[in-house]
Amino acid sequence: MSRSNMARPAMAPWPLVMLAAPLLPFAMLDGAALYLPQIPVALALFALSVATILARRLPASALGEAVLLLVGVAAAYAAPLVLLNQGHALAQAGGLWLYLAGATLLLWRVLALLAGVTGPARLAGPALFGMALVLLWEILTRGFQVPTILLPPPSLVATAFAANAADLWDDFRQTVLISVLRGYLIGCGAGFLVAILADRVPFLARGLLPLGNLASAVPVVGIAPIMVMWFGFDWQSKAAVIVVMTFFPMLINTLAGLQSAERIQLDLMRSYGAGYWRTLAMLRLPCALPFLFNGLKINSTLALIGAIVAEFFGTPVVGMGFRISTQVARMNLDIVWATIAVAALTGSLLYGALALAERHVTAWHPSLRKR
Amino acid sequence: MPAAQPAPLTLVPPAADTAPRTIVDIRNLTLTYQAADHPVYALSDVSLSIAKGDFISLIGPSGCGKTTLMRVVADLEQPTSGEVTVNGMTPEQARLKRAYGYVFQAPALYPWRTVERNVMLPLEIMGMPKADRQQRAREQLDLVGLSGFERKFPWQLSGGMQQRVSIARALAFDPDLLLMDEPFGALDEITRDHLNLQLTRLWLSTRKTCIFVTHSIAEAVFLSTRIVVMSPRPGRILDVIDCDRDLPRERTLDIRESPEFQRIAHRVREGLMEGHSYDD
Ligand SMILES: Nc1ncnc2c1ncn2[C@@H]1O[C@H](COP(=O)(O)OP(=O)(O)OP(=O)(O)O)[C@@H](O)[C@H]1O
Ligand SMILES: [Mg+2]
């Protein structure tokens, strides 16, 4: 037995629940229940899935087995989509759902196998996981005919996305590139600078910290309308909301970071006769970096939420918050979902970029060290 | 400078061909830490004067104030009473002139800097050009047996290696006064012997003044011109033992077998035991 084979644990029996699928109706057509042998394409896909399970020991490596089983999973996920396109109803198709459940459990094994391999194939795991979620969403909403008002299938959201791409881009530019970016930079920058000031002037820190707790308890829906009244409909009011939301997290994190240098490290600087600013630049700020990134990451999501909520209370006729509020009123939930997708994607990308930068800049920190 | 007061333990440095210059002068130094519940008498009426080129070892049980004494000289701690001068200046002036290099009891390396850049830190602060800095750092790392580790990060090194980096860092800017707080505490016997030899050679060739804390009697006798035995609660000087009279300045490791060496070591041990009896 090869070493990679030894490393592969035996498959748990759960995916085999799909073998019960032929016993139950596999689809409904014009009110009549159809069983697996009566639908040739479904039978072929089902046979393919079962065959991959039976043949799973043939590939020499874990990666090979993962790819083989993935074919079986893909066949199972394709089956309901094919049947739906042929006009079958699936709500009472117990056999099909068993098949799908077995395939999803099989996917579990694929992901476990991929997590064990080295190299770029490892990265396929999370991507497959995300794709499977979207596909299940599509299959379940369409299979059970969930009203699109409640939850549209992803395909419908994608269509809305393509049809409204120009609007969505304008919204993105208004909300993210203008309001969020400016508010975020002002809020984080001010928090950082005031923290450095407060670090030098202790009574300032003592006065500001309780205020920070107070500010973090203020609900954004409370301050947003006030800021719109103060600063008008355009980006300034959104930026103001974001500044209020992001200032204190940044301040508190920076202050904590500046305090985090150890006494002996400070003594070393002192022994070199280094002054306040040099000690700040060469010791205290590097020490504070993990804390700074923490603040920046928290604030990246806060800023996006702040801008979108603030747009509910008044905005020029563009912006993600504006789009959501108006399209909900018109029952165009697919556009709402497309906007939500843009917001979610933006938030994740922002957060991911910051996390990546953090990994790069503070690779020395105990939580990120690689030997 | 005022004339030497006849303080009980102030020692006149041994007469040499050139008039020895006092580098560190400590008079009636007392330091009390105000801890939360009760005061800690870390140092009580300590007087000591150290001439240029001296190698002074401080030895004594844990908590007897060795680190505190060095920190006062380095202007990292303010005395409660008494006077300290370094190079004829107050410790603060001396610190601002970068009169000393301090090897702390812990390595105190900056984890975001590579080993080499840690050693270059004081040179960077002093504004030395980059190429010179790098060359100096390489030389010092070579001296402590760490060439090849320049690009590693401190946390990729063992504890003893980290401590050697901190020694290289203190040596890098070539201070006339070296304060070393148990620099070899975390090292194996062989490396320790090797570095002891390196240190005496360096000290002999550069005529630096060293104040050195150790818990090893043999190390203290081997390295020092004078050994200061301290005792705790309150921290004070029990005995000052002159090694220069009986041992040559230039020393090799086999000197440790000689009867003079054994005699001095014995005296240090007796002093330490006397100090320990105060514990109970
Ligand atoms: N910052 C401080 N605050 C209060 N007490 C302190 C402080 N630093 C040291 N002490 C006390 O002063 C005394 C002397 O401490 P010091 O560190 O000088 O001892 P030491 O001789 O260096 O001991 P060791 O050999 O263990 O390093 C100890 O009793 C210690 O508890
Ligand atoms: Mg100590």
XYZ file of C-alpha atoms and ligand atoms in Angstrom:
683
model
C 0.000 0.000 0.000
C 1.389 3.403 -0.869
C 1.890 5.971 1.828
C -0.820 8.296 0.529
C -3.239 5.398 0.665
C -2.362 4.744 4.276
C -3.101 8.375 5.092
C -6.669 8.053 3.719
C -9.173 7.066 6.362
C -12.044 4.807 5.356
C -15.192 6.517 4.098
C -17.998 6.886 6.633
C -21.133 4.995 5.489
C -23.455 8.029 5.462
C -23.226 8.918 1.728
C -24.721 5.490 1.078
C -28.178 6.786 2.104
C -28.494 7.621 -1.592
C -28.861 3.907 -2.311
C -32.403 4.168 -0.908
C -33.298 6.736 -3.587
C -34.767 4.267 -6.125
C -37.386 3.196 -3.538
C -39.043 6.642 -3.433
C -40.501 8.929 -6.143
C -37.692 10.733 -7.947
C -39.780 13.504 -9.583
C -43.360 14.465 -10.392
C -44.581 15.199 -13.897
C -48.138 16.443 -14.449
C -49.158 15.196 -11.010
C -47.816 11.669 -11.547
C -44.930 10.298 -9.494
C -41.973 9.029 -11.525
C -39.424 6.557 -10.187
C -35.757 6.488 -11.007
C -35.870 3.865 -13.816
C -38.514 5.931 -15.621
C -36.195 8.934 -16.075
C -33.172 7.865 -18.181
C -31.035 10.984 -17.599
C -31.567 10.819 -13.819
C -30.761 7.116 -13.857
C -27.522 7.797 -15.729
C -26.437 10.505 -13.276
C -27.357 8.338 -10.288
C -25.402 5.414 -11.714
C -22.412 7.686 -12.226
C -22.478 8.825 -8.596
C -22.735 5.269 -7.278
C -19.957 4.178 -9.624
C -17.570 6.840 -8.320
C -18.236 5.694 -4.755
C -17.533 2.091 -5.684
C -14.345 3.046 -7.535
C -13.031 5.422 -4.887
C -10.169 3.124 -3.862
C -8.761 2.936 -7.396
C -6.896 6.286 -7.553
C -3.481 6.108 -5.906
C -3.618 9.461 -4.133
C -6.038 11.321 -1.883
C -6.254 14.045 -4.506
C -7.245 11.478 -7.127
C -10.002 10.118 -4.924
C -11.227 13.650 -4.210
C -11.485 14.451 -7.922
C -13.274 11.164 -8.645
C -15.801 11.621 -5.846
C -16.296 15.228 -6.889
C -17.562 13.951 -10.260
C -20.129 11.890 -8.364
C -21.182 14.923 -6.312
C -21.430 17.098 -9.423
C -23.701 14.524 -11.084
C -26.024 14.581 -8.069
C -26.150 18.385 -8.028
C -26.813 18.448 -11.773
C -29.749 16.019 -11.534
C -32.343 18.329 -9.892
C -31.343 21.219 -12.153
C -31.792 19.091 -15.269
C -35.137 17.764 -14.012
C -36.381 21.259 -13.168
C -35.481 22.498 -16.639
C -37.441 19.595 -18.128
C -40.506 20.784 -16.225
C -40.547 18.243 -13.420
C -41.849 19.189 -9.980
C -39.574 18.129 -7.137
C -41.340 19.135 -3.907
C -42.486 15.565 -3.170
C -39.582 13.768 -4.820
C -38.239 12.000 -1.703
C -35.860 9.829 -3.721
C -34.173 12.799 -5.330
C -33.692 14.567 -2.003
C -32.161 11.412 -0.535
C -29.797 11.301 -3.497
C -28.876 14.933 -2.947
C -28.386 14.435 0.783
C -26.071 11.486 0.140
C -24.106 13.535 -2.387
C -23.724 16.397 0.075
C -22.333 13.968 2.636
C -20.016 12.715 -0.073
C -18.869 16.295 -0.639
C -17.953 16.332 3.043
C -15.485 13.555 2.373
C -14.122 15.382 -0.677
C -13.475 18.494 1.432
C -11.862 16.428 4.191
C -9.579 14.781 1.625
C -8.654 18.149 0.092
C -7.850 19.606 3.502
C -5.247 16.855 3.908
C -3.390 17.396 0.624
C -0.563 19.861 0.125
C -0.134 22.360 -2.681
C -2.573 24.603 -4.531
C -5.315 21.935 -4.586
C -5.817 22.717 -0.910
C -7.281 26.081 -1.834
C -10.005 24.370 -3.871
C -11.724 23.296 -0.649
C -13.185 26.648 0.424
C -14.145 27.481 -3.179
C -16.004 24.171 -3.566
C -17.727 24.756 -0.247
C -18.991 28.166 -1.387
C -20.108 26.810 -4.764
C -21.991 23.961 -3.110
C -23.838 26.410 -0.861
C -24.936 28.535 -3.821
C -26.018 25.429 -5.773
C -28.008 24.088 -2.817
C -29.654 27.475 -2.463
C -30.606 27.343 -6.147
C -31.859 23.741 -5.989
C -33.830 24.164 -2.759
C -35.515 27.455 -3.643
C -36.520 26.184 -7.073
C -37.282 22.638 -5.992
C -39.608 23.730 -3.202
C -40.866 26.737 -5.170
C -40.021 29.247 -2.459
C -41.701 32.574 -3.361
C -39.066 34.885 -4.837
C -40.258 37.623 -2.483
C -38.940 35.555 0.384
C -35.788 34.223 -1.212
C -35.010 34.370 -4.919
C -32.728 31.655 -6.349
C -29.167 32.825 -7.102
C -29.767 32.521 -10.849
C -32.480 35.170 -10.583
C -30.181 37.383 -8.528
C -27.472 36.960 -11.166
C -29.922 37.928 -13.906
C -30.938 41.020 -11.954
C -27.269 41.755 -11.401
C -26.533 41.651 -15.128
C -29.640 43.634 -16.052
C -28.877 46.387 -13.527
C -25.095 46.384 -13.736
C -24.906 50.102 -14.558
C -27.102 51.070 -11.593
C -25.237 48.765 -9.263
C -21.919 50.241 -10.345
C -23.213 53.775 -9.709
C -24.402 52.672 -6.270
C -21.068 51.074 -5.569
C -19.223 54.203 -6.583
C -21.420 56.492 -4.506
C -21.510 54.328 -1.380
C -18.132 52.624 -1.315
C -15.721 54.687 -3.370
C -17.014 58.039 -2.116
C -18.775 57.774 1.265
C -17.154 54.722 2.849
C -13.618 55.418 1.698
C -13.620 59.035 2.843
C -15.452 58.385 6.103
C -13.225 55.412 6.874
C -10.003 57.292 6.215
C -11.129 60.330 8.219
C -12.492 58.241 11.109
C -9.516 55.902 11.404
C -7.005 58.687 10.817
C -8.582 60.912 13.470
C -8.822 58.013 15.928
C -5.157 57.239 15.392
C -3.942 60.817 15.759
C -6.072 61.548 18.810
C -4.794 58.316 20.374
C -1.220 59.502 19.961
C -2.174 62.822 21.506
C -4.071 61.132 24.341
C -1.068 58.927 24.982
C 1.034 62.023 25.657
C -1.672 63.824 27.649
C -2.987 61.312 30.191
C -6.052 63.303 31.286
C -7.222 63.294 27.673
C -7.154 59.504 27.635
C -9.007 59.321 30.939
C -11.666 61.682 29.614
C -12.037 60.115 26.177
C -12.212 56.430 27.073
C -15.584 56.579 28.926
C -16.867 58.697 26.063
C -15.793 55.929 23.701
C -17.935 53.403 25.565
C -20.845 55.794 25.328
C -20.336 56.388 21.618
C -20.155 52.686 20.822
C -23.534 52.225 22.511
C -25.223 54.908 20.359
C -27.308 53.167 17.653
C -26.463 54.085 14.075
C -30.157 54.512 13.227
C -30.227 57.220 15.883
C -27.337 59.315 14.635
C -27.858 58.790 10.906
C -30.928 61.073 10.537
C -29.234 63.708 12.687
C -26.138 63.649 10.512
C -28.296 63.919 7.386
C -29.910 67.015 8.887
C -26.527 68.472 9.768
C -24.544 67.651 6.663
C -27.122 67.246 3.897
C -28.011 64.386 1.542
C -24.672 63.850 -0.164
C -21.651 61.854 0.979
C -20.745 64.236 3.798
C -23.520 62.982 6.066
C -22.588 59.329 5.374
C -18.952 60.067 6.048
C -19.954 61.772 9.302
C -21.883 58.692 10.435
C -18.887 56.529 9.572
C -16.522 58.846 11.434
C -18.694 58.626 14.546
C -18.778 54.843 14.265
C -15.099 54.249 13.520
C -13.372 56.936 15.581
C -13.559 55.274 18.979
C -12.717 51.697 17.969
C -9.581 53.075 16.323
C -8.785 55.300 19.299
C -9.154 52.508 21.828
C -7.184 49.995 19.780
C -4.360 52.442 19.113
C -4.148 53.401 22.782
C -4.008 49.756 23.835
C -1.371 49.109 21.174
C 0.813 51.984 22.330
C 0.670 50.602 25.879
C 1.731 47.154 24.734
C 5.497 47.719 24.581
C 7.222 45.892 27.424
C 9.154 47.720 30.105
C 12.446 46.108 29.216
C 12.008 47.066 25.549
C 11.336 50.653 26.622
C 14.348 50.582 28.953
C 16.511 49.578 26.008
C 15.401 52.629 24.029
C 15.980 54.780 27.093
C 19.477 53.385 27.498
C 20.253 54.617 23.987
C 19.073 58.086 24.967
C 16.248 57.838 22.418
C 13.582 60.527 22.809
C 9.804 60.284 22.699
C 9.327 60.405 18.940
C 12.122 57.991 18.142
C 10.819 55.550 20.730
C 7.375 55.951 19.204
C 8.586 55.253 15.686
C 11.052 52.467 16.405
C 9.362 50.632 19.248
C 5.860 51.622 20.243
C 4.238 51.845 16.821
C 5.627 48.504 15.620
C 4.355 47.009 18.887
C 0.974 48.600 18.236
C 0.618 47.278 14.663
C -1.424 44.180 15.542
C -3.791 46.404 17.530
C -3.999 48.935 14.691
C -4.959 46.220 12.231
C -7.555 44.960 14.646
C -9.140 48.422 14.686
C -8.917 48.784 10.904
C -10.577 45.403 10.355
C -13.428 46.064 12.785
C -13.946 49.473 11.207
C -14.011 48.199 7.623
C -17.295 46.371 8.265
C -18.656 49.103 10.542
C -18.065 51.708 7.846
C -19.992 49.754 5.209
C -22.937 49.160 7.534
C -22.910 52.808 8.590
C -22.996 54.142 5.042
C -25.791 51.825 3.883
C -27.984 52.496 6.907
C -27.370 56.248 6.684
C -28.541 56.236 3.073
C -31.943 55.064 4.272
C -32.408 58.513 5.784
C -31.754 60.617 2.735
C -29.428 60.462 -0.215
C -29.180 61.649 -3.799
C -31.007 59.047 -5.925
C -28.073 56.670 -5.941
C -26.309 54.478 -3.403
C -26.630 50.949 -2.071
C -28.806 51.900 0.900
C -31.050 53.970 -1.341
C -31.329 51.071 -3.820
C -32.321 48.608 -1.120
C -34.935 50.866 0.447
C -36.608 51.799 -2.860
C -36.500 48.333 -4.436
C -37.922 46.674 -1.317
C -40.848 49.039 -1.574
C -41.353 47.966 -5.221
C -41.031 44.276 -4.349
C -37.999 43.926 -6.639
C -36.302 41.599 -4.230
C -33.913 40.266 -6.843
C -32.292 43.700 -7.163
C -32.192 43.991 -3.377
C -30.376 40.676 -3.214
C -27.993 41.726 -5.959
C -27.167 44.844 -3.932
C -26.734 42.758 -0.802
C -24.356 40.522 -2.753
C -22.314 43.561 -3.803
C -22.188 44.796 -0.206
C -21.204 41.397 1.155
C -18.531 40.971 -1.493
C -17.152 44.463 -0.876
C -17.036 43.886 2.874
C -15.270 40.561 2.516
C -12.771 41.921 0.006
C -11.965 44.908 2.212
C -11.558 42.696 5.236
C -9.533 40.170 3.268
C -7.204 42.835 1.902
C -6.605 44.156 5.415
C -6.022 40.670 6.785
C -3.556 40.017 3.982
C -1.722 43.268 4.668
C -1.650 42.403 8.361
C -0.208 38.974 7.631
C 2.477 40.636 5.571
C 3.335 43.482 7.955
C 3.080 41.690 11.308
C 4.365 38.269 10.332
C 6.560 38.449 13.444
C 3.580 38.474 15.798
C 3.126 35.243 17.814
C -0.328 34.653 16.300
C 1.019 34.694 12.721
C 4.507 33.229 13.069
C 5.395 30.429 10.749
C 8.417 28.429 11.638
C 35.422 65.901 41.931
C 35.163 65.873 45.737
C 37.823 64.003 47.688
C 37.056 60.371 48.489
C 35.031 60.075 51.642
C 36.071 57.357 54.081
C 32.905 55.387 53.489
C 33.266 51.882 54.952
C 33.392 49.945 51.714
C 34.712 52.478 49.254
C 37.761 50.886 47.748
C 40.616 52.775 46.300
C 41.289 51.238 42.885
C 44.587 49.366 42.633
C 47.493 51.576 41.798
C 48.593 51.190 38.204
C 51.347 52.874 36.214
C 48.953 55.531 34.943
C 46.684 57.237 37.448
C 43.377 55.303 37.261
C 40.383 57.408 36.447
C 37.146 56.763 38.304
C 34.411 55.846 35.850
C 31.568 54.984 38.189
C 31.361 56.424 41.653
C 28.569 55.318 43.974
C 28.256 56.923 47.403
C 25.858 55.923 50.176
C 23.301 54.809 47.668
C 19.939 53.806 49.117
C 16.938 52.768 47.069
C 13.565 51.837 48.495
C 10.772 50.611 46.219
C 7.334 51.733 47.337
C 5.457 48.470 46.822
C 1.685 48.373 47.399
C 1.697 47.117 50.994
C 5.197 47.667 52.364
C 8.442 49.305 51.206
C 11.139 47.074 49.695
C 14.636 48.046 50.743
C 16.394 47.103 47.528
C 19.674 48.879 48.283
C 20.952 50.288 51.544
C 23.988 52.536 51.910
C 25.971 51.074 49.022
C 29.271 52.704 48.163
C 31.559 51.552 45.418
C 33.942 53.226 43.076
C 34.978 51.682 39.807
C 38.083 52.736 37.932
C 38.602 52.735 34.208
C 39.489 49.270 33.002
C 38.006 47.538 36.029
C 36.027 44.369 35.623
C 33.595 44.255 38.521
C 31.411 41.244 39.198
C 28.339 41.552 41.367
C 27.423 38.286 43.012
C 24.768 37.547 45.597
C 21.533 35.693 46.217
C 18.483 36.389 44.118
C 16.762 39.623 45.088
C 19.773 41.255 46.717
C 19.646 44.275 44.438
C 22.245 43.523 41.744
C 19.938 44.487 38.896
C 18.717 47.505 40.828
C 22.289 48.738 41.345
C 23.023 48.453 37.623
C 19.770 50.173 36.752
C 20.686 53.113 38.957
C 24.043 53.437 37.207
C 22.196 53.285 33.881
C 19.676 55.954 34.963
C 16.798 53.538 34.608
C 15.972 53.835 38.322
C 16.127 56.861 40.611
C 17.913 56.412 43.958
C 16.073 57.354 47.141
C 19.224 58.916 48.508
C 22.939 58.930 47.797
C 24.996 60.018 44.845
C 26.061 58.322 41.655
C 28.360 59.708 39.012
C 29.272 58.106 35.712
C 32.262 59.572 33.895
C 31.983 62.484 36.319
C 28.438 63.221 35.124
C 25.055 62.410 36.546
C 23.730 59.078 35.277
C 21.183 60.939 33.167
C 23.818 62.972 31.365
C 25.878 59.841 30.866
C 22.869 57.996 29.463
C 22.092 60.776 27.029
C 25.728 60.673 25.899
C 25.368 56.913 25.415
C 28.177 56.205 27.832
C 27.247 52.595 28.461
C 25.953 49.475 26.777
C 23.456 47.477 28.794
C 22.876 43.735 28.428
C 19.580 43.159 30.197
C 18.740 40.096 32.235
C 16.285 39.114 29.446
C 17.295 39.433 25.769
C 14.832 42.323 25.061
C 15.052 41.824 21.295
C 12.461 43.388 19.002
C 10.568 40.552 17.316
C 9.848 42.528 14.126
C 13.544 43.037 13.448
C 15.846 40.359 12.145
C 18.806 39.378 14.293
C 21.058 41.625 12.251
C 18.734 44.609 12.419
C 18.419 44.117 16.170
C 22.165 44.435 16.501
C 22.074 47.481 14.239
C 19.417 49.208 16.340
C 21.747 51.340 18.511
C 23.860 52.192 15.457
C 20.746 53.300 13.619
C 19.771 55.554 16.518
C 23.256 57.038 16.476
C 22.958 57.748 12.801
C 25.713 55.506 11.476
C 25.613 54.969 7.691
C 23.942 51.775 6.595
C 26.968 49.989 5.167
C 29.022 50.580 8.336
C 26.123 49.451 10.464
C 25.858 46.210 8.608
C 29.552 45.504 8.805
C 29.651 46.195 12.550
C 26.649 43.966 13.131
C 28.269 41.128 11.178
C 31.492 41.432 13.170
C 29.722 41.378 16.506
C 27.513 38.457 15.543
C 30.601 36.588 14.454
C 32.193 37.307 17.823
C 29.322 35.673 19.699
C 29.281 32.734 17.271
C 26.119 33.603 15.421
C 27.249 34.280 11.881
C 24.778 32.748 9.487
C 21.809 33.786 11.636
C 21.698 37.408 10.454
C 18.417 37.054 8.598
C 16.637 34.974 11.202
C 14.085 36.477 13.541
C 14.715 36.390 17.303
C 11.848 33.979 17.923
C 13.480 31.479 15.597
C 16.487 31.300 17.949
C 16.975 29.474 21.230
C 17.018 31.437 24.491
C 20.802 31.290 24.771
C 21.226 32.421 21.174
C 18.876 35.331 21.802
C 20.956 36.370 24.789
C 24.085 36.267 22.637
C 22.389 38.544 20.112
C 21.711 41.001 22.901
C 25.406 40.871 23.869
C 26.368 41.570 20.267
C 23.931 44.485 20.274
C 25.513 45.991 23.396
C 29.006 45.572 21.953
C 28.048 46.941 18.560
C 28.378 50.612 19.351
C 31.602 50.091 21.274
C 30.709 51.742 24.600
C 33.484 52.292 27.149
C 31.294 51.023 29.956
C 29.529 47.673 29.707
C 26.745 46.758 32.106
C 25.927 43.070 31.829
C 23.155 41.480 33.845
C 23.671 37.702 33.880
C 24.523 37.643 30.193
C 25.613 34.013 30.205
C 22.946 32.673 32.533
C 21.102 30.800 29.803
C 24.116 29.192 28.133
C 25.605 25.723 28.257
C 28.939 25.252 30.002
C 31.067 25.056 26.836
C 29.571 28.100 25.129
C 29.836 29.925 28.399
C 33.560 29.110 28.703
C 34.072 30.190 25.126
C 32.290 33.496 25.635
C 34.077 34.069 28.946
C 37.359 33.796 27.075
C 36.122 36.095 24.327
C 34.975 38.599 26.904
C 38.316 38.723 28.790
C 40.148 39.104 25.490
C 37.842 41.890 24.394
C 38.134 43.558 27.780
C 41.929 43.303 27.746
C 42.328 44.619 24.229
C 39.847 47.474 24.509
C 40.349 48.406 28.184
C 36.613 48.691 28.600
C 35.110 48.966 32.052
C 32.674 46.184 32.864
C 30.080 45.679 35.542
C 28.941 42.105 35.383
C 26.252 40.216 37.309
C 26.586 36.480 37.712
C 25.491 33.644 39.946
C 28.556 31.560 39.107
C 31.487 31.908 41.481
C 33.936 30.439 38.970
C 32.817 32.852 36.289
C 33.149 35.803 38.646
C 36.670 34.834 39.738
C 37.779 34.076 36.211
C 36.627 37.361 34.720
C 36.956 39.971 37.424
C 39.489 42.354 38.791
C 37.204 42.761 41.776
C 34.245 40.787 43.041
C 31.486 42.505 44.980
C 29.547 40.122 47.230
C 26.080 41.374 48.102
C 23.399 40.249 50.519
C 19.658 40.883 50.544
C 17.073 42.577 52.767
C 18.297 45.230 52.702
C 20.566 44.917 49.673
C 24.090 45.875 50.626
C 27.723 45.060 49.934
C 29.204 42.397 52.231
C 32.678 42.048 50.820
C 34.813 43.296 47.979
C 37.466 40.825 46.887
C 40.432 41.889 44.867
C 41.457 39.277 42.287
C 44.006 41.379 40.479
C 46.713 40.919 43.087
C 46.818 37.137 42.872
C 45.711 36.431 39.328
C 47.331 37.765 36.168
C 45.303 40.110 33.998
C 45.666 37.827 31.028
C 43.866 34.618 31.903
C 43.313 31.258 30.307
C 40.744 28.689 31.286
C 43.262 26.435 33.098
C 43.863 29.180 35.624
C 40.764 27.814 37.274
C 42.820 24.898 38.608
C 45.363 27.128 40.348
C 45.419 27.433 44.176
C 45.055 31.239 44.010
C 41.890 30.830 42.037
C 40.562 28.279 44.502
C 41.392 30.535 47.426
C 39.492 33.494 45.993
C 36.556 31.284 45.043
C 36.486 29.988 48.598
C 36.341 33.506 49.994
C 33.501 34.424 47.659
C 31.633 31.323 48.739
C 32.047 32.197 52.415
C 30.751 35.693 51.759
C 27.733 34.299 49.937
C 26.973 31.874 52.739
C 27.157 34.683 55.275
C 24.658 36.623 53.171
C 22.313 33.669 52.983
C 22.181 33.294 56.766
C 20.331 36.618 56.866
C 17.503 34.991 54.939
C 16.000 33.307 57.986
N 10.031 47.771 40.172
C 10.091 47.219 41.398
N 9.135 47.485 42.311
C 9.176 46.956 43.546
N 10.156 46.154 43.980
C 11.143 45.848 43.128
C 11.154 46.355 41.784
N 12.254 45.876 41.151
C 12.884 45.104 42.066
N 12.233 45.085 43.236
C 12.657 44.397 44.468
O 13.964 44.821 44.783
C 14.753 43.750 45.239
C 16.012 43.663 44.409
O 15.676 43.289 43.087
P 16.760 43.062 41.948
O 16.056 42.829 40.681
O 17.735 44.157 41.977
O 17.435 41.703 42.433
P 18.638 40.878 41.764
O 19.743 40.864 42.723
O 18.920 41.371 40.409
O 18.008 39.422 41.720
P 18.211 38.271 40.617
O 19.528 37.629 40.894
O 17.087 37.337 40.899
O 18.133 38.910 39.282
C 13.896 42.509 45.162
O 13.439 42.198 46.465
C 12.741 42.910 44.287
O 11.561 42.290 44.745
Mg 18.643 40.623 38.501
